[in-house]
Amino acid sequence: MKLYSYWRSTAAYRVRIALNLKKVEYDIIPVHLVRNGGEQLGNKYKEINPQKLVPALETKENEILTQSMAIIEYLDETLPQHKLLPDNAADRAFIRSLSQLVCCDIHPINNLRVLKYLAGEMLLSQDQKSTWYAHWVLEGLSAFEQRLKTRQSEGRYCFGSEPGMADCCLISQLYNAHRFDIPVTDFPEIRRIEEHCLKLESFDKARPENQMDAECA
């Protein structure tokens, strides 16, 4: 498989974790989101993903998959090793709700193209942009924390004794929270899960700073 990825992309990060948990061999094809105005905007990459976003996954059958959540669920449906979603329908809905809380409610309004628009078209200052970013991250993580406490799931991770799709989404979002100095001290369940996840090779290997294109920042 080939993963079109950018080292700091939250969406690509969560897919890298999922691929590693599934123990899939894959090649990284770097797509630099900043250099030369953004390589994702060029005609070459637009042919791969018309939405001009990363990640995109090219499967062994030469299918091109886009959207990180669709890619992660594809991996879980086609590869039996290390299930990323539980068997029970209600439990799957819980994990999907946590995952979508990050991928649909926090990440989209804080991703690179939105932040660039706020600074460029809307003329927000750096402080105003940072305030925007922190507000939505903290609002989302607060809800995530409450959902964990309400469900009272046993185990080290978002659900049970093995990391799954929700952990992939949470850890990648926390990377951005730390990067922008957003405190997460009020979220003990989230911090506990992060501590356990980052001890695992699958998560460590997926870290942005461990990617082949990280030196090109």
CSV table of C-alpha atoms in Angstrom, one decimal:
chain,number,residue,atom,x,y,z
A,1,MET,CA,0.0,0.0,0.0
A,2,LYS,CA,1.0,3.6,-0.5
A,3,LEU,CA,0.0,6.4,1.9
A,4,TYR,CA,0.0,9.9,0.6
A,5,SER,CA,0.9,11.7,3.8
A,6,TYR,CA,2.2,14.9,5.4
A,7,TRP,CA,4.1,14.5,8.7
A,8,ARG,CA,2.1,17.1,10.6
A,9,SER,CA,-1.3,16.2,9.1
A,10,THR,CA,-3.6,15.1,11.9
A,11,ALA,CA,-5.7,13.0,9.5
A,12,ALA,CA,-2.7,11.3,8.0
A,13,TYR,CA,-1.3,10.7,11.6
A,14,ARG,CA,-4.5,8.8,12.6
A,15,VAL,CA,-4.3,6.6,9.5
A,16,ARG,CA,-0.6,5.8,10.1
A,17,ILE,CA,-1.5,4.6,13.6
A,18,ALA,CA,-4.2,2.4,12.2
A,19,LEU,CA,-1.9,0.9,9.6
A,20,ASN,CA,0.7,0.2,12.2
A,21,LEU,CA,-1.8,-1.4,14.5
A,22,LYS,CA,-2.8,-3.6,11.6
A,23,LYS,CA,0.8,-4.4,11.0
A,24,VAL,CA,0.5,-3.4,7.3
A,25,GLU,CA,3.5,-2.8,5.2
A,26,TYR,CA,3.1,0.5,3.4
A,27,ASP,CA,5.2,3.2,1.7
A,28,ILE,CA,4.9,6.9,2.6
A,29,ILE,CA,4.5,9.3,-0.3
A,30,PRO,CA,5.1,12.7,1.1
A,31,VAL,CA,2.8,15.6,0.1
A,32,HIS,CA,4.1,18.8,1.6
A,33,LEU,CA,1.2,21.0,2.6
A,34,VAL,CA,3.2,24.2,2.8
A,35,ARG,CA,6.1,24.1,0.4
A,36,ASN,CA,5.6,25.8,-3.0
A,37,GLY,CA,2.2,27.0,-1.9
A,38,GLY,CA,1.1,23.5,-1.0
A,39,GLU,CA,2.0,20.4,-3.1
A,40,GLN,CA,-1.6,19.1,-2.5
A,41,LEU,CA,-2.9,21.9,-4.7
A,42,GLY,CA,-0.9,20.8,-7.8
A,43,ASN,CA,-2.5,19.0,-10.7
A,44,LYS,CA,-0.5,15.8,-10.0
A,45,TYR,CA,-2.0,15.3,-6.6
A,46,LYS,CA,-5.4,16.6,-7.6
A,47,GLU,CA,-5.6,13.5,-9.9
A,48,ILE,CA,-5.1,11.3,-6.8
A,49,ASN,CA,-7.5,13.2,-4.6
A,50,PRO,CA,-9.7,15.9,-6.2
A,51,GLN,CA,-10.4,17.3,-2.7
A,52,LYS,CA,-6.7,18.2,-2.5
A,53,LEU,CA,-6.3,16.9,1.0
A,54,VAL,CA,-4.2,14.2,2.7
A,55,PRO,CA,-4.3,11.4,3.4
A,56,ALA,CA,-5.0,9.2,0.4
A,57,LEU,CA,-4.3,5.5,0.5
A,58,GLU,CA,-3.5,3.4,-2.6
A,59,THR,CA,-4.4,-0.2,-2.0
A,60,LYS,CA,-2.7,-3.3,-3.4
A,61,GLU,CA,-5.5,-3.4,-5.9
A,62,ASN,CA,-4.6,0.2,-7.0
A,63,GLU,CA,-7.8,1.6,-5.5
A,64,ILE,CA,-7.4,5.2,-4.2
A,65,LEU,CA,-9.2,5.7,-0.9
A,66,THR,CA,-9.7,9.1,0.7
A,67,GLN,CA,-11.0,10.5,4.0
A,68,SER,CA,-9.2,9.1,7.0
A,69,MET,CA,-12.3,7.6,8.7
A,70,ALA,CA,-13.3,5.7,5.5
A,71,ILE,CA,-9.7,4.5,5.2
A,72,ILE,CA,-9.6,3.3,8.8
A,73,GLU,CA,-12.9,1.4,8.5
A,74,TYR,CA,-11.7,-0.1,5.2
A,75,LEU,CA,-8.6,-1.4,7.0
A,76,ASP,CA,-10.8,-2.9,9.7
A,77,GLU,CA,-13.2,-4.5,7.3
A,78,THR,CA,-10.5,-6.1,5.1
A,79,LEU,CA,-7.7,-7.0,7.6
A,80,PRO,CA,-8.7,-9.3,10.5
A,81,GLN,CA,-5.7,-8.7,12.7
A,82,HIS,CA,-6.1,-6.2,15.6
A,83,LYS,CA,-9.8,-5.1,15.4
A,84,LEU,CA,-10.2,-1.4,15.5
A,85,LEU,CA,-14.0,-1.5,16.2
A,86,PRO,CA,-15.7,-3.8,18.7
A,87,ASP,CA,-18.2,-6.5,17.8
A,88,ASN,CA,-21.2,-5.2,19.6
A,89,ALA,CA,-23.3,-2.6,17.7
A,90,ALA,CA,-23.8,-0.3,20.6
A,91,ASP,CA,-20.1,-0.4,21.4
A,92,ARG,CA,-19.2,0.3,17.7
A,93,ALA,CA,-21.6,3.3,17.8
A,94,PHE,CA,-19.8,4.6,20.9
A,95,ILE,CA,-16.4,4.3,19.3
A,96,ARG,CA,-17.6,6.0,16.1
A,97,SER,CA,-19.1,8.8,18.2
A,98,LEU,CA,-15.8,9.5,19.9
A,99,SER,CA,-13.9,9.3,16.6
A,100,GLN,CA,-16.3,11.6,14.8
A,101,LEU,CA,-16.2,14.0,17.8
A,102,VAL,CA,-12.6,14.5,16.8
A,103,CYS,CA,-12.7,14.1,13.1
A,104,CYS,CA,-16.0,16.0,12.4
A,105,ASP,CA,-16.2,18.5,15.2
A,106,ILE,CA,-12.7,19.5,16.3
A,107,HIS,CA,-10.3,18.9,13.4
A,108,PRO,CA,-12.2,20.3,10.4
A,109,ILE,CA,-12.6,23.8,11.8
A,110,ASN,CA,-9.0,23.9,13.0
A,111,ASN,CA,-7.1,22.4,10.1
A,112,LEU,CA,-4.5,24.2,8.0
A,113,ARG,CA,-6.7,25.6,5.3
A,114,VAL,CA,-9.2,27.1,7.8
A,115,LEU,CA,-6.4,28.7,9.9
A,116,LYS,CA,-4.8,30.1,6.7
A,117,TYR,CA,-8.2,31.6,5.7
A,118,LEU,CA,-8.7,33.1,9.2
A,119,ALA,CA,-5.3,34.8,8.9
A,120,GLY,CA,-5.5,35.7,5.2
A,121,GLU,CA,-9.0,36.5,4.2
A,122,MET,CA,-10.4,37.3,7.6
A,123,LEU,CA,-7.3,39.2,8.8
A,124,LEU,CA,-7.3,37.7,12.2
A,125,SER,CA,-4.1,38.3,14.3
A,126,GLN,CA,-2.0,35.4,15.6
A,127,ASP,CA,-3.5,35.8,19.0
A,128,GLN,CA,-7.1,35.7,17.6
A,129,LYS,CA,-6.3,32.7,15.5
A,130,SER,CA,-4.8,30.9,18.6
A,131,THR,CA,-7.9,31.8,20.6
A,132,TRP,CA,-10.1,30.3,17.9
A,133,TYR,CA,-8.0,27.1,17.8
A,134,ALA,CA,-7.9,26.6,21.6
A,135,HIS,CA,-11.6,27.2,22.0
A,136,TRP,CA,-12.7,24.4,19.7
A,137,VAL,CA,-10.0,22.0,20.9
A,138,LEU,CA,-10.9,22.4,24.5
A,139,GLU,CA,-14.7,22.3,23.8
A,140,GLY,CA,-14.3,19.1,21.9
A,141,LEU,CA,-11.9,17.4,24.4
A,142,SER,CA,-14.2,18.4,27.3
A,143,ALA,CA,-17.0,16.5,25.6
A,144,PHE,CA,-14.7,13.6,24.8
A,145,GLU,CA,-13.6,13.4,28.5
A,146,GLN,CA,-17.2,13.4,29.6
A,147,ARG,CA,-18.2,10.7,27.2
A,148,LEU,CA,-15.4,8.5,28.6
A,149,LYS,CA,-16.5,9.1,32.2
A,150,THR,CA,-20.2,8.5,31.4
A,151,ARG,CA,-19.5,5.2,29.6
A,152,GLN,CA,-17.0,4.1,32.3
A,153,SER,CA,-15.2,1.7,29.9
A,154,GLU,CA,-12.7,-0.5,31.5
A,155,GLY,CA,-9.2,-0.8,30.2
A,156,ARG,CA,-6.3,1.3,29.3
A,157,TYR,CA,-7.7,2.8,26.1
A,158,CYS,CA,-10.9,4.5,24.9
A,159,PHE,CA,-12.6,1.1,24.9
A,160,GLY,CA,-11.2,-2.0,26.5
A,161,SER,CA,-7.7,-3.5,26.7
A,162,GLU,CA,-6.6,-2.8,23.1
A,163,PRO,CA,-6.4,0.5,21.3
A,164,GLY,CA,-8.8,1.1,18.4
A,165,MET,CA,-10.2,3.7,16.1
A,166,ALA,CA,-11.0,6.2,18.7
A,167,ASP,CA,-7.5,6.1,20.1
A,168,CYS,CA,-6.1,6.7,16.7
A,169,CYS,CA,-8.2,9.9,16.4
A,170,LEU,CA,-7.6,11.1,20.0
A,171,ILE,CA,-3.8,10.8,20.0
A,172,SER,CA,-3.4,12.6,16.7
A,173,GLN,CA,-5.6,15.5,17.9
A,174,LEU,CA,-3.6,15.7,21.2
A,175,TYR,CA,-0.4,16.1,19.2
A,176,ASN,CA,-1.9,19.4,17.8
A,177,ALA,CA,-3.1,20.4,21.3
A,178,HIS,CA,0.4,20.1,22.6
A,179,ARG,CA,1.9,21.8,19.6
A,180,PHE,CA,-0.2,24.9,20.2
A,181,ASP,CA,0.3,24.8,24.0
A,182,ILE,CA,-3.3,24.0,24.8
A,183,PRO,CA,-3.4,22.6,28.4
A,184,VAL,CA,-5.1,19.2,28.8
A,185,THR,CA,-4.5,19.0,32.6
A,186,ASP,CA,-8.3,19.0,33.2
A,187,PHE,CA,-8.8,15.8,31.3
A,188,PRO,CA,-7.4,12.9,33.4
A,189,GLU,CA,-9.1,10.1,31.4
A,190,ILE,CA,-7.7,11.5,28.1
A,191,ARG,CA,-4.2,11.9,29.6
A,192,ARG,CA,-4.3,8.4,31.0
A,193,ILE,CA,-5.2,7.0,27.6
A,194,GLU,CA,-2.5,9.1,25.9
A,195,GLU,CA,0.2,7.8,28.3
A,196,HIS,CA,-0.7,4.2,27.5
A,197,CYS,CA,-0.9,4.7,23.8
A,198,LEU,CA,2.4,6.5,23.3
A,199,LYS,CA,4.2,3.6,25.0
A,200,LEU,CA,3.2,1.4,22.1
A,201,GLU,CA,5.4,0.9,19.0
A,202,SER,CA,2.4,1.4,16.6
A,203,PHE,CA,1.8,4.9,18.0
A,204,ASP,CA,5.5,5.8,18.4
A,205,LYS,CA,6.3,4.9,14.8
A,206,ALA,CA,3.4,7.1,13.6
A,207,ARG,CA,4.5,10.2,15.5
A,208,PRO,CA,5.0,13.2,13.2
A,209,GLU,CA,8.6,13.7,14.3
A,210,ASN,CA,9.4,10.1,13.3
A,211,GLN,CA,8.2,10.5,9.7
A,212,MET,CA,10.6,10.6,6.7
A,213,ASP,CA,9.5,14.1,5.6
A,214,ALA,CA,9.7,15.6,9.1
A,215,GLU,CA,13.1,17.2,8.4
A,216,CYS,CA,11.4,19.2,5.5
A,217,ALA,CA,9.4,21.4,7.9
